Coordinates of C-alpha atoms and ligand atoms in Angstrom, one line a residue:
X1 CA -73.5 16.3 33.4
X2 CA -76.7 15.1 34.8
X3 CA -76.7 11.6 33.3
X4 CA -73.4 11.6 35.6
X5 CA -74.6 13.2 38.4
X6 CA -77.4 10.7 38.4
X7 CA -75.5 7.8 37.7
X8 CA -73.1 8.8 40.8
X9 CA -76.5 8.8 42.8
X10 CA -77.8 5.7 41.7
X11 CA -74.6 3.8 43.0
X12 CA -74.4 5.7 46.7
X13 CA -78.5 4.1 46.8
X14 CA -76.9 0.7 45.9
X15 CA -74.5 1.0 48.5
X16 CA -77.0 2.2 51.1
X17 CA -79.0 -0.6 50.3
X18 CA -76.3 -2.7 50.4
X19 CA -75.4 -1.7 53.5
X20 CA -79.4 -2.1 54.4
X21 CA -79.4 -5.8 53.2
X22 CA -76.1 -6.8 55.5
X23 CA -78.6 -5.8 58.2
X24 CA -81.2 -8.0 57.2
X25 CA -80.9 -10.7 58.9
X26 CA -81.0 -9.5 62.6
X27 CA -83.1 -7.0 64.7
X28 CA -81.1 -3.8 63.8
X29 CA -83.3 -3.3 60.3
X30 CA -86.6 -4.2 61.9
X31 CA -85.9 -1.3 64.6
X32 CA -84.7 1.1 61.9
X33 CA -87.9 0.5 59.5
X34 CA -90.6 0.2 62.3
X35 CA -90.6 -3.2 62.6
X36 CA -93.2 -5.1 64.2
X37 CA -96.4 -4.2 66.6
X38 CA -99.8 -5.0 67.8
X39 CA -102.7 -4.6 65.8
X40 CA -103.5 -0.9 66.6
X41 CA -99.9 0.6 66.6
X42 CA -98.3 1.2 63.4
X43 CA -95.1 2.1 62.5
X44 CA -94.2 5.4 61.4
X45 CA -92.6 4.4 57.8
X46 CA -95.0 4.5 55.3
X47 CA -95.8 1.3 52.6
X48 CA -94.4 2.3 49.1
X49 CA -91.9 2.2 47.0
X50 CA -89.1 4.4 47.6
X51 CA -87.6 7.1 45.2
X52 CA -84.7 4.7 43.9
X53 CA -87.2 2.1 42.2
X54 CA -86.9 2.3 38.3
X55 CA -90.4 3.1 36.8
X56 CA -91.3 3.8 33.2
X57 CA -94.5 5.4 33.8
X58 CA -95.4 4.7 29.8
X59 CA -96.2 1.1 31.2
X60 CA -99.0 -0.3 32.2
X61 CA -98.1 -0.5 36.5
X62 CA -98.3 -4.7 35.9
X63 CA -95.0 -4.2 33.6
X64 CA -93.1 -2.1 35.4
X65 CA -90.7 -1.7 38.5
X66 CA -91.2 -4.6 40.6
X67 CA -94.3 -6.2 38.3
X68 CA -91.4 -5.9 35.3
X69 CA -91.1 -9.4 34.0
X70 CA -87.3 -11.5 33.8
X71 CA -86.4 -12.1 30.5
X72 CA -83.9 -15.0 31.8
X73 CA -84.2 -18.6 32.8
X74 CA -81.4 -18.9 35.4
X75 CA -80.3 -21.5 37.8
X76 CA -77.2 -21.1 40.3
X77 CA -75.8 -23.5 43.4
X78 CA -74.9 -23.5 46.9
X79 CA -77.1 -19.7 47.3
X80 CA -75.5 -17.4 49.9
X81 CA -77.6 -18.0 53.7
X82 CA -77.5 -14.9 56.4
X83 CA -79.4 -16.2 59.5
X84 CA -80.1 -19.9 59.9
X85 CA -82.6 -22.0 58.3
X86 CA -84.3 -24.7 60.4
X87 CA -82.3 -27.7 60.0
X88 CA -86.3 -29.4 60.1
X89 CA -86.4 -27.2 56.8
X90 CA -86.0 -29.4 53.4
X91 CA -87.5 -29.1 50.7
X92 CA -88.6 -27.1 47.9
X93 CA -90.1 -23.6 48.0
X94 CA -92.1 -22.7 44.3
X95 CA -94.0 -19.7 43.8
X96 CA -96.2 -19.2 40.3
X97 CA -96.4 -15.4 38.7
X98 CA -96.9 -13.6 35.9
X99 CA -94.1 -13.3 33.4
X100 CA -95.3 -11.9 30.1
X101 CA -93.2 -13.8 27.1
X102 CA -94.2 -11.0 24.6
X103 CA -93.2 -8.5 27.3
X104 CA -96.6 -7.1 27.1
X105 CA -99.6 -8.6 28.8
X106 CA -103.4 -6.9 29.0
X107 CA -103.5 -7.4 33.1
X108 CA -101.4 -8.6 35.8
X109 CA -103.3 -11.6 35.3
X110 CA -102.5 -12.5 32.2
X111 CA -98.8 -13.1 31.1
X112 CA -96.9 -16.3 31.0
X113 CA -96.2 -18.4 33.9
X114 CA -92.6 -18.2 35.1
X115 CA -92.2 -20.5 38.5
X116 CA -88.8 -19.3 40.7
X117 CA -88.1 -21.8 43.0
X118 CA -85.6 -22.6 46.0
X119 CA -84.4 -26.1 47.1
X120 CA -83.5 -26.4 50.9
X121 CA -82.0 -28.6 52.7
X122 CA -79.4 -29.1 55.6
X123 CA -79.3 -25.9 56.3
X124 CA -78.5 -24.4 53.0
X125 CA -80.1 -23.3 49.9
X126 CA -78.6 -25.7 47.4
X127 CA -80.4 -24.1 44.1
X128 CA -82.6 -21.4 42.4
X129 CA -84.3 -21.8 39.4
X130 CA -86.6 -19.9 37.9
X131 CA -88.5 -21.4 34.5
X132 CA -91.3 -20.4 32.3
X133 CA -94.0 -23.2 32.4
X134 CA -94.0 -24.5 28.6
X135 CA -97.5 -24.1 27.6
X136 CA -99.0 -24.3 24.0
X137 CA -99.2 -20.7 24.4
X138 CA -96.1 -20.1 25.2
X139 CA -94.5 -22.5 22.5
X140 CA -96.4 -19.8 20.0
X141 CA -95.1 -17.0 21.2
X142 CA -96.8 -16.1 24.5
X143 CA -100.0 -14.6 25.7
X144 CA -103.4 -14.7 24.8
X145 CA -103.9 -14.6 21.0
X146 CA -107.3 -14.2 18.6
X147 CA -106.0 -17.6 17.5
X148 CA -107.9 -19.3 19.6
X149 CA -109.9 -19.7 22.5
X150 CA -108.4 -20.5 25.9
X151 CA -109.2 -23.5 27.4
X152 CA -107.6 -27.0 27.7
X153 CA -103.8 -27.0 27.3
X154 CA -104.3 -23.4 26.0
X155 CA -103.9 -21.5 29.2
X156 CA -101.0 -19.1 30.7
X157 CA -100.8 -21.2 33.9
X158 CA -99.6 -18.3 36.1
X159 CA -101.2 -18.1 39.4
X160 CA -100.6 -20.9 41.6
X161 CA -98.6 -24.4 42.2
X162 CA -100.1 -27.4 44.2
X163 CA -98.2 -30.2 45.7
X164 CA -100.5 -34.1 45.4
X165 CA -100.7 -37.2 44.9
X166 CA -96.7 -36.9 43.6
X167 CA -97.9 -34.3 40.9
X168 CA -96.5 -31.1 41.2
X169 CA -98.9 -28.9 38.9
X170 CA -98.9 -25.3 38.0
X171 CA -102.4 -23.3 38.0
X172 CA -103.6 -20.7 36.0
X173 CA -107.4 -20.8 36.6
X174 CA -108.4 -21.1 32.5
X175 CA -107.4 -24.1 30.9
X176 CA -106.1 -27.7 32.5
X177 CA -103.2 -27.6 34.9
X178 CA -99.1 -28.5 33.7
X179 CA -97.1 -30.7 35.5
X180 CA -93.6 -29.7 36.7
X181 CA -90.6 -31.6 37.6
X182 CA -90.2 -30.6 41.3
X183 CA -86.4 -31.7 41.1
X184 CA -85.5 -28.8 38.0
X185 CA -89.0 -27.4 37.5
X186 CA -88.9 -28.1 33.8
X187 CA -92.3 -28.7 32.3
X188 CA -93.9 -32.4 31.8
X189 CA -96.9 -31.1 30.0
X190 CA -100.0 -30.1 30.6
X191 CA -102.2 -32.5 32.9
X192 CA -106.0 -33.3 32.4
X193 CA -106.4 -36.3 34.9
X194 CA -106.3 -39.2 32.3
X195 CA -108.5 -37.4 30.7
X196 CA -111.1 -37.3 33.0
X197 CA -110.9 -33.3 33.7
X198 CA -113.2 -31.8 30.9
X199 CA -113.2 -28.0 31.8
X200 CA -111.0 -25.2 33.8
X201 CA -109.4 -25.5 37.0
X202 CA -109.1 -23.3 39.8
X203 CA -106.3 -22.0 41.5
X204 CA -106.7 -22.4 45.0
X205 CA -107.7 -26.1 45.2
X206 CA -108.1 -27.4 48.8
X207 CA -106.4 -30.7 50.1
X208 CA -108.4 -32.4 53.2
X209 CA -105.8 -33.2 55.9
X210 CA -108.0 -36.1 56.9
X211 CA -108.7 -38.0 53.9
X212 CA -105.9 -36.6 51.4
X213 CA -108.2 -36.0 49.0
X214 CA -108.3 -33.0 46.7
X215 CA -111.8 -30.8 46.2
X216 CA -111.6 -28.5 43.1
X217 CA -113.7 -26.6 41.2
X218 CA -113.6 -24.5 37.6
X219 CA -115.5 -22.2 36.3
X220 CA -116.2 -22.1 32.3
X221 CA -117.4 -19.4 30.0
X222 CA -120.4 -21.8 28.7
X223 CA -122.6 -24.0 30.2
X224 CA -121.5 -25.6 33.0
X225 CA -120.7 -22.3 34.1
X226 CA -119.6 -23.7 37.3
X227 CA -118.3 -27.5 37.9
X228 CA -117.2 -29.0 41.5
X229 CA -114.0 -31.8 41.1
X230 CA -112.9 -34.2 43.8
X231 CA -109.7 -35.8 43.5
X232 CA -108.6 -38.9 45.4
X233 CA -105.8 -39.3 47.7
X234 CA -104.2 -41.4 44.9
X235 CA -104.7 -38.1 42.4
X236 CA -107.7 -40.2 40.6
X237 CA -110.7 -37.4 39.3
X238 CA -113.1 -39.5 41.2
X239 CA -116.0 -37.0 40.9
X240 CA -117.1 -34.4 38.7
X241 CA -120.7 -32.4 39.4
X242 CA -122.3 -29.2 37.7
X243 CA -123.1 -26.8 40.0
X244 CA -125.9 -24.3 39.4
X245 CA -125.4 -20.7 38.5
X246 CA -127.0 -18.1 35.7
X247 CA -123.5 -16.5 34.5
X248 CA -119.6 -17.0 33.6
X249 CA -118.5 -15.2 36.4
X250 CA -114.7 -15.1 38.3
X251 CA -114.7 -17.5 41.2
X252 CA -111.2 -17.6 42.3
X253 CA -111.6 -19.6 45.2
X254 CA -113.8 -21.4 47.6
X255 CA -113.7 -23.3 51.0
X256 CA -114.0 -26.5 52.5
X257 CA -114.9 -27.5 55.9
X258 CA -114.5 -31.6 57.1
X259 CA -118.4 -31.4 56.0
X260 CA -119.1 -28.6 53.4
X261 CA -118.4 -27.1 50.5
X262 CA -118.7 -23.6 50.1
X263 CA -119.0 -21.0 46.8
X264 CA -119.3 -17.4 46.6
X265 CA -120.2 -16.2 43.7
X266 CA -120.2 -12.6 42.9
X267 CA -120.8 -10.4 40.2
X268 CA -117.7 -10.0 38.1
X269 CA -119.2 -11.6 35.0
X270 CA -117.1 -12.6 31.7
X271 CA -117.9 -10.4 29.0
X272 CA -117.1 -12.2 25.4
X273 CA -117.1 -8.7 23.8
X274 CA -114.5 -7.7 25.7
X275 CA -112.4 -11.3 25.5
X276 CA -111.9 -10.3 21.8
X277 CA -111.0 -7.0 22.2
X278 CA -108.8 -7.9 24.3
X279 CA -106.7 -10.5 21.9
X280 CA -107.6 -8.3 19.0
X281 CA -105.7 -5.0 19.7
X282 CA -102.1 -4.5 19.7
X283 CA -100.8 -3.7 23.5
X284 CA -104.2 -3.8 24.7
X285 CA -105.3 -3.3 28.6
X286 CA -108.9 -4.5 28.0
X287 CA -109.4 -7.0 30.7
X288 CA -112.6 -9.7 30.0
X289 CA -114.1 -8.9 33.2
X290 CA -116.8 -6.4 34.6
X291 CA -117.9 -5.3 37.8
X292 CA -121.7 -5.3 37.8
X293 CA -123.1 -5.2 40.9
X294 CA -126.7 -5.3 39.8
X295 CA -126.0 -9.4 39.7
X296 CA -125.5 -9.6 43.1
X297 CA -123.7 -11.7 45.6
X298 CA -124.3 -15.0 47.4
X299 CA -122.7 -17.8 49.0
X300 CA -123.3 -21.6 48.6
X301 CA -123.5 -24.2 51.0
X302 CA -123.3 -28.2 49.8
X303 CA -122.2 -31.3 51.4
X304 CA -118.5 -32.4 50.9
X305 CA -118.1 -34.8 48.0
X306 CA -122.0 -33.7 46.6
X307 CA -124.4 -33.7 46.0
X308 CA -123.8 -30.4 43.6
X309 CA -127.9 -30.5 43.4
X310 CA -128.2 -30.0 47.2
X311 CA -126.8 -26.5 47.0
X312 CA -128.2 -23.8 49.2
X313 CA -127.6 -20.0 48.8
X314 CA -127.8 -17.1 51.2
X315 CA -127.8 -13.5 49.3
X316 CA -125.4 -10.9 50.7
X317 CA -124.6 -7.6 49.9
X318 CA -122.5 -6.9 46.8
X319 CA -118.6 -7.6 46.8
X320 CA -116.0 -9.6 46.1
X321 CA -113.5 -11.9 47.6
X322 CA -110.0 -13.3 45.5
X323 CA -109.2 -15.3 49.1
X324 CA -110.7 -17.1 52.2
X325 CA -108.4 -17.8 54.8
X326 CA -109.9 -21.4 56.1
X327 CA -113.4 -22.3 57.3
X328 CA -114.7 -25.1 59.5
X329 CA -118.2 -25.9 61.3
X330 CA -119.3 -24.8 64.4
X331 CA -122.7 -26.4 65.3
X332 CA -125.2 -25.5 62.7
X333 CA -123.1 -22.5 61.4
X334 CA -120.4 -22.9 58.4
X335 CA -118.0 -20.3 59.6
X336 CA -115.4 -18.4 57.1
X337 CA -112.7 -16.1 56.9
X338 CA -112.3 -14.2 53.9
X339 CA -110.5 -11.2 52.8
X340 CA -113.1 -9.2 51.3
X341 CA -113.1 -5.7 49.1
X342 CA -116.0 -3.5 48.5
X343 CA -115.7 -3.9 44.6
X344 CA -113.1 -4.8 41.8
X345 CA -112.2 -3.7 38.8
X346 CA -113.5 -0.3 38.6
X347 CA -111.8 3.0 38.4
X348 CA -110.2 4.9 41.3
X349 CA -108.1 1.6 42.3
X350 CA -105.6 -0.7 40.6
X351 CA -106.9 -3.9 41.5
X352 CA -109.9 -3.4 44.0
X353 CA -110.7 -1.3 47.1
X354 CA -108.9 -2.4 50.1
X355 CA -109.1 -6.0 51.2
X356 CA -110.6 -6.7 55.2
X357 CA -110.5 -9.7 57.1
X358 CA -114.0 -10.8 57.4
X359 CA -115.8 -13.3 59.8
X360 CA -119.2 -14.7 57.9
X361 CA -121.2 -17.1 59.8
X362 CA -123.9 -19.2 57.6
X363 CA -126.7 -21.1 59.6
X364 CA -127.4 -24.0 58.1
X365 CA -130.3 -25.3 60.5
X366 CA -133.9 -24.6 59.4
X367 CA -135.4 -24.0 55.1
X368 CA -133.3 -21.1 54.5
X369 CA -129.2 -20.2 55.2
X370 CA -128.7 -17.1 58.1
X371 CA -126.2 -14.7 57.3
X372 CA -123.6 -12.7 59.8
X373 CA -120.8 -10.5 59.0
X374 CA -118.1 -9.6 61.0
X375 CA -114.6 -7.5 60.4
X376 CA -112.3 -8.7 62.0
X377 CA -109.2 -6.0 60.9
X378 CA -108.5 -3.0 59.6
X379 CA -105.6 -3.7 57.4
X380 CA -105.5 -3.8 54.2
X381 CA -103.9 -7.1 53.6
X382 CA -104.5 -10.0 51.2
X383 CA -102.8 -13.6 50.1
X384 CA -103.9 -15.4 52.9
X385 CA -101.8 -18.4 54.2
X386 CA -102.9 -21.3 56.7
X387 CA -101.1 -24.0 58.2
X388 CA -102.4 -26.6 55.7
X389 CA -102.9 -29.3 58.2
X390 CA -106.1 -27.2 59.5
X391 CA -107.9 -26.6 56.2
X392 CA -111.6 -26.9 57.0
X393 CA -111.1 -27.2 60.4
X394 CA -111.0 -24.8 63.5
X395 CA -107.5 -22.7 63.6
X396 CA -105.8 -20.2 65.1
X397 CA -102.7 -19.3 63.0
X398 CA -103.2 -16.7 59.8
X399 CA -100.9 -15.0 58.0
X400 CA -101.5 -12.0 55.5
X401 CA -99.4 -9.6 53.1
X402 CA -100.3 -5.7 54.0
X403 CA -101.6 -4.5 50.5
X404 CA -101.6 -0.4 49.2
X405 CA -104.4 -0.4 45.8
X406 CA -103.9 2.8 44.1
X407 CA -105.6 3.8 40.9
X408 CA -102.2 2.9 39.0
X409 CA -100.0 0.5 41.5
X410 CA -100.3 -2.0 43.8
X411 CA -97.7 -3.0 46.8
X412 CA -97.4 -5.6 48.6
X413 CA -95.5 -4.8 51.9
X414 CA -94.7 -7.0 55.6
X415 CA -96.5 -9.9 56.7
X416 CA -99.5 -9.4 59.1
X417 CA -100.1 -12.8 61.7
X418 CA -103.7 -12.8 62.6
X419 CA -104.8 -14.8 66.0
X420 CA -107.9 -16.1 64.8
X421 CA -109.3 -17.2 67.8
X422 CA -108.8 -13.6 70.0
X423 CA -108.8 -11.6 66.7
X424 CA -104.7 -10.3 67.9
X425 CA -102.4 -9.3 65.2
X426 CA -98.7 -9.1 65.3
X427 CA -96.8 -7.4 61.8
X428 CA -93.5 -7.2 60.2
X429 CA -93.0 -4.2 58.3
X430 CA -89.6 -4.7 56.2
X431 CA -89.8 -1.0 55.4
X432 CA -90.4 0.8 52.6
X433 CA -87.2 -0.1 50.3
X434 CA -89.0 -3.7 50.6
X435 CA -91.9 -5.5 49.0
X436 CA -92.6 -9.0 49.8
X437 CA -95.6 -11.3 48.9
X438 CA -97.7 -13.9 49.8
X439 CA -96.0 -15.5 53.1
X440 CA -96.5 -19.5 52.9
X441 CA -96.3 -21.4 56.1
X442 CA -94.4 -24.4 56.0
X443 CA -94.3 -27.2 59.2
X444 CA -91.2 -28.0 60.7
X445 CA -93.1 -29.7 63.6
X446 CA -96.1 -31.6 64.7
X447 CA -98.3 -28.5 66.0
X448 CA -100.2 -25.6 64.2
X449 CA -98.3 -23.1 63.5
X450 CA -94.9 -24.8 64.4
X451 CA -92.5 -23.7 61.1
X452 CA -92.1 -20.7 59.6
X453 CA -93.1 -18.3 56.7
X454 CA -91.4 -17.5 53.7
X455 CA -91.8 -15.3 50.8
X456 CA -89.6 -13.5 48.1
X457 CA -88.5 -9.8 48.9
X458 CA -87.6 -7.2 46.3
X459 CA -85.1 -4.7 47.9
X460 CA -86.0 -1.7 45.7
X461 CA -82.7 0.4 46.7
X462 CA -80.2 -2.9 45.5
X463 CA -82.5 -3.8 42.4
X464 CA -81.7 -7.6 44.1
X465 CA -84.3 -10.3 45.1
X466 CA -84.0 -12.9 48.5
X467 CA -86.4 -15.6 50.1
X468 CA -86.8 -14.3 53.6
X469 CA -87.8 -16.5 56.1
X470 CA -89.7 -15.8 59.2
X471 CA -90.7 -17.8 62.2
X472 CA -94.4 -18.3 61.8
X473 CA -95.1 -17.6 65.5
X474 CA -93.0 -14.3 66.1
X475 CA -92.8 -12.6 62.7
X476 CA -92.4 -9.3 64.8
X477 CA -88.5 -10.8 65.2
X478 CA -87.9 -10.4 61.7
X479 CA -86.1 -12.9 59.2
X480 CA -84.6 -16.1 60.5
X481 CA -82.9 -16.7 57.4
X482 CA -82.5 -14.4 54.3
X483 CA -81.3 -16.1 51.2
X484 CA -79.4 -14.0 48.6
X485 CA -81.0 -14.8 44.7
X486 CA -79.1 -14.3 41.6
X487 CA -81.5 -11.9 39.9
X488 CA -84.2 -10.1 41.0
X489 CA -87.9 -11.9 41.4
X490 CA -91.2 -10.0 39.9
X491 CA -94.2 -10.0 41.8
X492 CA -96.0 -13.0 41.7
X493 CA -98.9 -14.7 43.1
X494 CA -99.2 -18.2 45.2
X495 CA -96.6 -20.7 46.2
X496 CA -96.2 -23.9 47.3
X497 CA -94.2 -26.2 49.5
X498 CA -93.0 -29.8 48.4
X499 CA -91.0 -31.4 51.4
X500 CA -87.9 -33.4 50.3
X501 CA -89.1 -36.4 50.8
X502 CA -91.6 -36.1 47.7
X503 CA -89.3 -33.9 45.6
Ligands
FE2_1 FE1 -105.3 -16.4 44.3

């Protein structure tokens, strides 16, 4: 009787969320949930996941719920549109995650990449598709193995996607990238710039709006530790430099501005020990990386396009940042946003403590770099996203995911739009039967900010996915367009945009 009784509950949820999710697309929800408001107001409903989401608290909080991985490849046609897409809107909307083959993966870091895509165009969502990206570790059997090292073509390609020179490439931040077909996202192979790329790449790659070309970096587990990439406009590896540093440690991003380069590196250092643990045991959680704040933190200065050798560091106090937001010179000061945390990987939180917006200045003029630090919100909020025309330069337009780091889950909630210039925020809370994700801006006209935001939402009540669609400059509205998927979407990490023209 109370295998019935909780079977009769779970379907008057589904039909509450149903019911929820035919509200979507228009004002009444974001009332009913809180909806939007100025930095400094917050709604009453709490982030989290509601009672309805199906846990198995034996897993790992990466494999469960919403983290769960998909065990299908599906595609489906002519996708079901509430609201109204911008008719300026065409193209195709790719997100990389984590997708464990083996159905077991050591962090949220490591599993398989899965990419889940959405063509649009005319108005309507023509196709989804989501597809594993067919690495040589996928083809035996998925994951990291003690079979060998990862490097090369042997990486899980998971975290991010980028759009040049024609190449759409998939990122995983250990081993060379894998080029996708943008027009079914099956997998051409894995990419190593004729040959000319020799180590990792990251995942967050910048693109110079000016000049088209691509600055890069990867960081090894050997010597070079640290190696700075520049890309053509054509996609030709054009430069290659070693950049200075005593340790392995994770660098997940950087920034450019139209003159700089700029590192920080910060001391979560690979631990090889721990690498083979970590492929030796059966369902292990051992993660290769360590929080050891005796190493210290600093942040690198060097020209755009090198010279590596002219790098200049500032120390700063211990932390560590997954994201900036942009950067761009003001004078003699390199200025950057960044969402920064106290610490990582350490008990008492899931991922990291909370991540804050941060303002650093770096003076660059006179023998030695200056340092200032400024917060610039209190919300916990990560996955920054830019209008992409204004990398490395002066902005105003930033857009965030709210972010709740326990010591055993992780959500990601609304989107948060950040003013950069007056420090104003605006947010869109889709309540607590949602999570969402990193919200990508993509231009449907000439000036910053003109376009809108999109990222997947997990409706926890439903058990049922959508790409929601916000306009970039009044996310306190709520969705534009909501587009119904076929199954739902895990968690995942970065997306891209390929306009139709390219696809
Ligand atoms: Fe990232």
């Amino acid at each position: 009787m109370e295998d019935r009784a909780g079977s009769l509950d779970r379907r008057t949820l589904l039909r509450l969320g149903a019911l929820a999710a035919a509200g979507f697309g228009g004002a009444g929800l974001v009332a009913a949930c809180g909806g939007s408001s100025k930095h400094g107001a917050r709604p009453s409903a709490p982030l989290g996941r509601p009672s309805t989401t199906v846990v198995d608290p034996s897993l790992p909080w990466w494999l469960r719920g919403d983290f769960a991985p998909v065990a299908k490849e599906v595609e489906t046609f002519d996708l079901r549109v509430e609201g109204s897409l911008p008719k300026e809107l065409a193209g195709l909307y790719v997100r990389n995650g984590s997708n464990p083959k083996p159905g077991w993966s050591p962090h949220w870091f490591l599993g398989d990449g899965m990419v889940h895509g959405v063509m649009i165009e005319d108005g309507r969502a023509s196709w989804y598709r989501n597809r594993y990206v067919h690495t040589t570790l996928l083809a035996a059997g998925g994951g990291l193995t003690a079979k060998g090292a990862p490097g090369g073509a042997a990486g899980l390609s998971n975290v991010s996607v980028v759009h040049h020179a024609g190449r759409l490439l998939t990122l995983g931040e250990v081993g060379f990238p894998y080029e996708l077909r943008a027009t079914d996202l099956s997998t051409v192979g894995s990419y190593d710039f004729a040959g000319r790329l020799k180590g990792n790449m990251t995942a967050h790659p910048k693109i110079d709006p000016v000049t088209g070309a691509m600055h890069f970096f990867g960081y090894n587990f050997a010597e070079p530790f640290l190696e700075y990439h520049v890309a053509d406009r054509d996609g030709t590896l054009v430069s290659s430099q070693p950049v200075s540093v005593k340790a392995a440690t994770m660098i997940h991003d950087f920034a450019i501005t139209e003159r700089d380069v700029v590192f920080w590196e910060m001391p979560v250092l690979f631990d090889m020990k721990l690498a083979i643990k970590m492929v030796s045991e059966a369902r292990s959680t051992v993660m290769p990386y360590v929080w050891k704040p005796a190493y210290g933190s600093r942040l690198g200065v060097m020209p755009l396009g090198g010279p590596a050798s002219a790098i200049r560091w500032v120390e700063i106090e211990p932390c560590y940042v997954f994201h900036g937001m942009n950067a761009w010179r003001a004078g003699d000061e390199v200025v950057i946003d960044v969402c920064r945390l106290q610490k990582v990987f350490v008990a008492g939180a899931a991922l990291g403590l909370p991540p804050r917006l941060h303002r650093w200045r770096i003076n660059t003029n006179g023998p030695n770099l200056g340092f200032r630090d400024e917060v610039r919100s209190d919300l916990d909020a990560d996955l920054p996203s830019i209008d992409r025309r204004y990398v490395g330069r002066t902005y105003r337009h930033g857009w965030r995911v709210e972010t709740r780091s326990t010591p055993d889950d992780v959500v990601l909630a609304g989107a948060v739009h950040i003013d950069a210039q007056t420090g104003t925020e605006t947010r869109w809370d889709p309540g607590p039967q949602f999570s969402s994700g990193e919200w990508l801006f993509v231009a449907t006209g000439p000036d910053e900010a003109e376009g809108v935001v999109m990222t997947y939402v997990y409706d926890h009540a439903a058990d049922t996915s959508s790409l929601v669609v916000l306009d970039a400059r009044d996310i306190g509205a709520g969705p534009v367009a909501r587009i119904a998927l076929p199954q739902r979407v895990p968690y995942g990490f970065h997306a891209t945009w390929v306009p139709a023209t390219a696809a």
